[in-house]
mmCIF file of C-alpha atoms in Angstrom:
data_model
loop_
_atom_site.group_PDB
_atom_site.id
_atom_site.type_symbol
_atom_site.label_atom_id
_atom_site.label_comp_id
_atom_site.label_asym_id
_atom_site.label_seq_id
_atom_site.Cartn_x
_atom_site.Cartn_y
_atom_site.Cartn_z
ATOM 1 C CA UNK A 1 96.658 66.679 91.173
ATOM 2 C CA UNK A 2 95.998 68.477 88.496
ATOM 3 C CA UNK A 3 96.067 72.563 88.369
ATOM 4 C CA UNK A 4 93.487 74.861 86.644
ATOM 5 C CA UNK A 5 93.557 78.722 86.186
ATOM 6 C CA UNK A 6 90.265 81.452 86.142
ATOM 7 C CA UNK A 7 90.978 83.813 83.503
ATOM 8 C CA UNK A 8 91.625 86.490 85.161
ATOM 9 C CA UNK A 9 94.225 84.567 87.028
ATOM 10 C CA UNK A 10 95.538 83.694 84.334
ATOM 11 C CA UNK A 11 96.014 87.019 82.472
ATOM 12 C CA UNK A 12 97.748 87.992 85.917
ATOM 13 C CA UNK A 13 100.288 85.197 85.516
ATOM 14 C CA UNK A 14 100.440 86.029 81.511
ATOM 15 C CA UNK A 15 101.790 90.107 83.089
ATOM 16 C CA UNK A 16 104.567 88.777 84.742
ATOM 17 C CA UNK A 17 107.816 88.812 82.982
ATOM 18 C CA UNK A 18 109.551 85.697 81.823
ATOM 19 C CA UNK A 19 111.964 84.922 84.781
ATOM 20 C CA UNK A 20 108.853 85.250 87.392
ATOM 21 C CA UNK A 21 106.689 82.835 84.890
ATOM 22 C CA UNK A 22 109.152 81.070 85.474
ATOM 23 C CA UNK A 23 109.302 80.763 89.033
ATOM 24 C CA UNK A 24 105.551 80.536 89.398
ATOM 25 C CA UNK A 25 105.465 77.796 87.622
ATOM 26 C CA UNK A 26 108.085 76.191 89.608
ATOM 27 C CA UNK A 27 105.803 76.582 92.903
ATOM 28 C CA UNK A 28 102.581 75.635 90.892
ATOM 29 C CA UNK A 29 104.456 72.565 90.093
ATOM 30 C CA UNK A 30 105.153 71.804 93.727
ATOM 31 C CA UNK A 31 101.490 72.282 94.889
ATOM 32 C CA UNK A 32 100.261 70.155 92.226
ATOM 33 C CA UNK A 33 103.286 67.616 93.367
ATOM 34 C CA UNK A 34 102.882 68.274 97.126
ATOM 35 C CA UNK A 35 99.407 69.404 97.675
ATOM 36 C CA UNK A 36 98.530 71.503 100.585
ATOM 37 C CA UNK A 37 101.600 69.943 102.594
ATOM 38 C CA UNK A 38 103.501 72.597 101.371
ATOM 39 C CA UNK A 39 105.085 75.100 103.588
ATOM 40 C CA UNK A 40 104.197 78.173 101.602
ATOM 41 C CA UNK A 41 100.367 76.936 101.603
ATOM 42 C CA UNK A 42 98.251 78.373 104.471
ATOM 43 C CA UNK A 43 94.603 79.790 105.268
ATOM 44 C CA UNK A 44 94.334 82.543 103.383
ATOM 45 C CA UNK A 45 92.844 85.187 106.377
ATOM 46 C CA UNK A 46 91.204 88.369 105.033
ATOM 47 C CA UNK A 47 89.203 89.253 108.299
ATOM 48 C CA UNK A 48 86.259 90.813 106.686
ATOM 49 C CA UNK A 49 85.077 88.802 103.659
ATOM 50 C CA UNK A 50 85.456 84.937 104.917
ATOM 51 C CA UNK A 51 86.453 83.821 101.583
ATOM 52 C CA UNK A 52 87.644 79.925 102.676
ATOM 53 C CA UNK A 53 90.420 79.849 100.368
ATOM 54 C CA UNK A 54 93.993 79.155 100.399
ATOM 55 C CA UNK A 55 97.479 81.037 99.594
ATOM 56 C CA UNK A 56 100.645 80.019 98.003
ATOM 57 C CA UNK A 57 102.992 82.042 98.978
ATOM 58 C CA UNK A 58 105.485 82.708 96.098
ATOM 59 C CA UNK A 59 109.179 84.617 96.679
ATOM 60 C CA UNK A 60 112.123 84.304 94.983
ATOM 61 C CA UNK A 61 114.645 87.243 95.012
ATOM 62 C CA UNK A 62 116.596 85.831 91.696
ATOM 63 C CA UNK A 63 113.453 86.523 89.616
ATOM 64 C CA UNK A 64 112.213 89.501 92.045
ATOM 65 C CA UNK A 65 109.133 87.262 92.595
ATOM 66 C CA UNK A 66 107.334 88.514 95.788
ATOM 67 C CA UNK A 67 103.568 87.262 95.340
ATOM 68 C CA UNK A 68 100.338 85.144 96.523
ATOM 69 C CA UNK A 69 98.245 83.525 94.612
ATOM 70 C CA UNK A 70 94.401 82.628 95.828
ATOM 71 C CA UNK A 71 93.317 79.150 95.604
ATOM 72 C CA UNK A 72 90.629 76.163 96.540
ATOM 73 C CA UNK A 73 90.560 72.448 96.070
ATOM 74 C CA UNK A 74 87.469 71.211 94.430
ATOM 75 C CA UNK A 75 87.086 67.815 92.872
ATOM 76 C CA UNK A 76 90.965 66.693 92.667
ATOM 77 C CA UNK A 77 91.719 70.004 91.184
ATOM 78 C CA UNK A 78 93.512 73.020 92.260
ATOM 79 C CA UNK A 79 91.695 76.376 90.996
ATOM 80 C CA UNK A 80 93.618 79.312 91.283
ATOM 81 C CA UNK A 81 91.889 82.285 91.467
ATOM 82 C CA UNK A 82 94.031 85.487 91.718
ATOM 83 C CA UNK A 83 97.750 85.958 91.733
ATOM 84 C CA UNK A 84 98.744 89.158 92.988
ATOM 85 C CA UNK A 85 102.195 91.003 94.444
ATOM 86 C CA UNK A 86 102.285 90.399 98.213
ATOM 87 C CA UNK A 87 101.887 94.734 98.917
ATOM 88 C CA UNK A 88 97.859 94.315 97.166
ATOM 89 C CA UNK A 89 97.363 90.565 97.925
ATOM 90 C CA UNK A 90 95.188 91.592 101.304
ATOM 91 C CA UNK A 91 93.696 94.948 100.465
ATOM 92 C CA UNK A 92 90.013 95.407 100.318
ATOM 93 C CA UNK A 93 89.794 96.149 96.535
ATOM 94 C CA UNK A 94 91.497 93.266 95.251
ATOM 95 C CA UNK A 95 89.288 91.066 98.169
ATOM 96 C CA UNK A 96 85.919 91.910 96.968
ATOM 97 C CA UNK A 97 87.797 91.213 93.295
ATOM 98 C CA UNK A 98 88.646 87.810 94.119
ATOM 99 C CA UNK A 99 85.048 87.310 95.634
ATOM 100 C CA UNK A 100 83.923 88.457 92.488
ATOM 101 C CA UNK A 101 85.987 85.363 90.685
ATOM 102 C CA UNK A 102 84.734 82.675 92.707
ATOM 103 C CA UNK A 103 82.128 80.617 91.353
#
């Protein structure tokens, strides 16, 4: 399947240095290759908003990668929504952000 970026999503990825680019990629390229069979795909749970989306969770300690990225499926297409370091993935602010994003 194919994979498609929001802007603001993409700007996110665009902030990371070249190594983690790098190894973002590398797990985007799995969950377009594996789909949501992946092990670091799950429910992503915010307890308050109910936003029905998905996570990818993204580490790597050669790169110093240690972040999430918000996604959905819609029409054979992966959309990802927000990518984020793990510490702000779940807070309120960047929740009612990634709300905001969804169409």
């Amino acid at each position: 399947m194919r994979v498609s970026w929001v802007e603001e999503a993409l700007q996110e990825f665009q902030s990371l240095d070249e190594d983690q680019q790098s190894a973002v990629r590398r797990f985007v390229d799995g969950l377009a290759e594996d789909g949501i069979e992946m092990d670091e795909v799950g429910p992503l749970v915010d307890g308050e908003k109910g936003l029905n989306l998905f996570r990818l969770k993204m580490v790597e300690e050669d790169s110093g990668l240690g972040h999430r990225a918000a996604f959905d499926v819609r029409d054979d297409m992966f959309i990802i929504y927000r990518l984020s370091s793990r510490e702000g993935f779940y807070s309120s602010e960047e929740l009612r952000e990634l709300e905001s994003r969804k169409p």
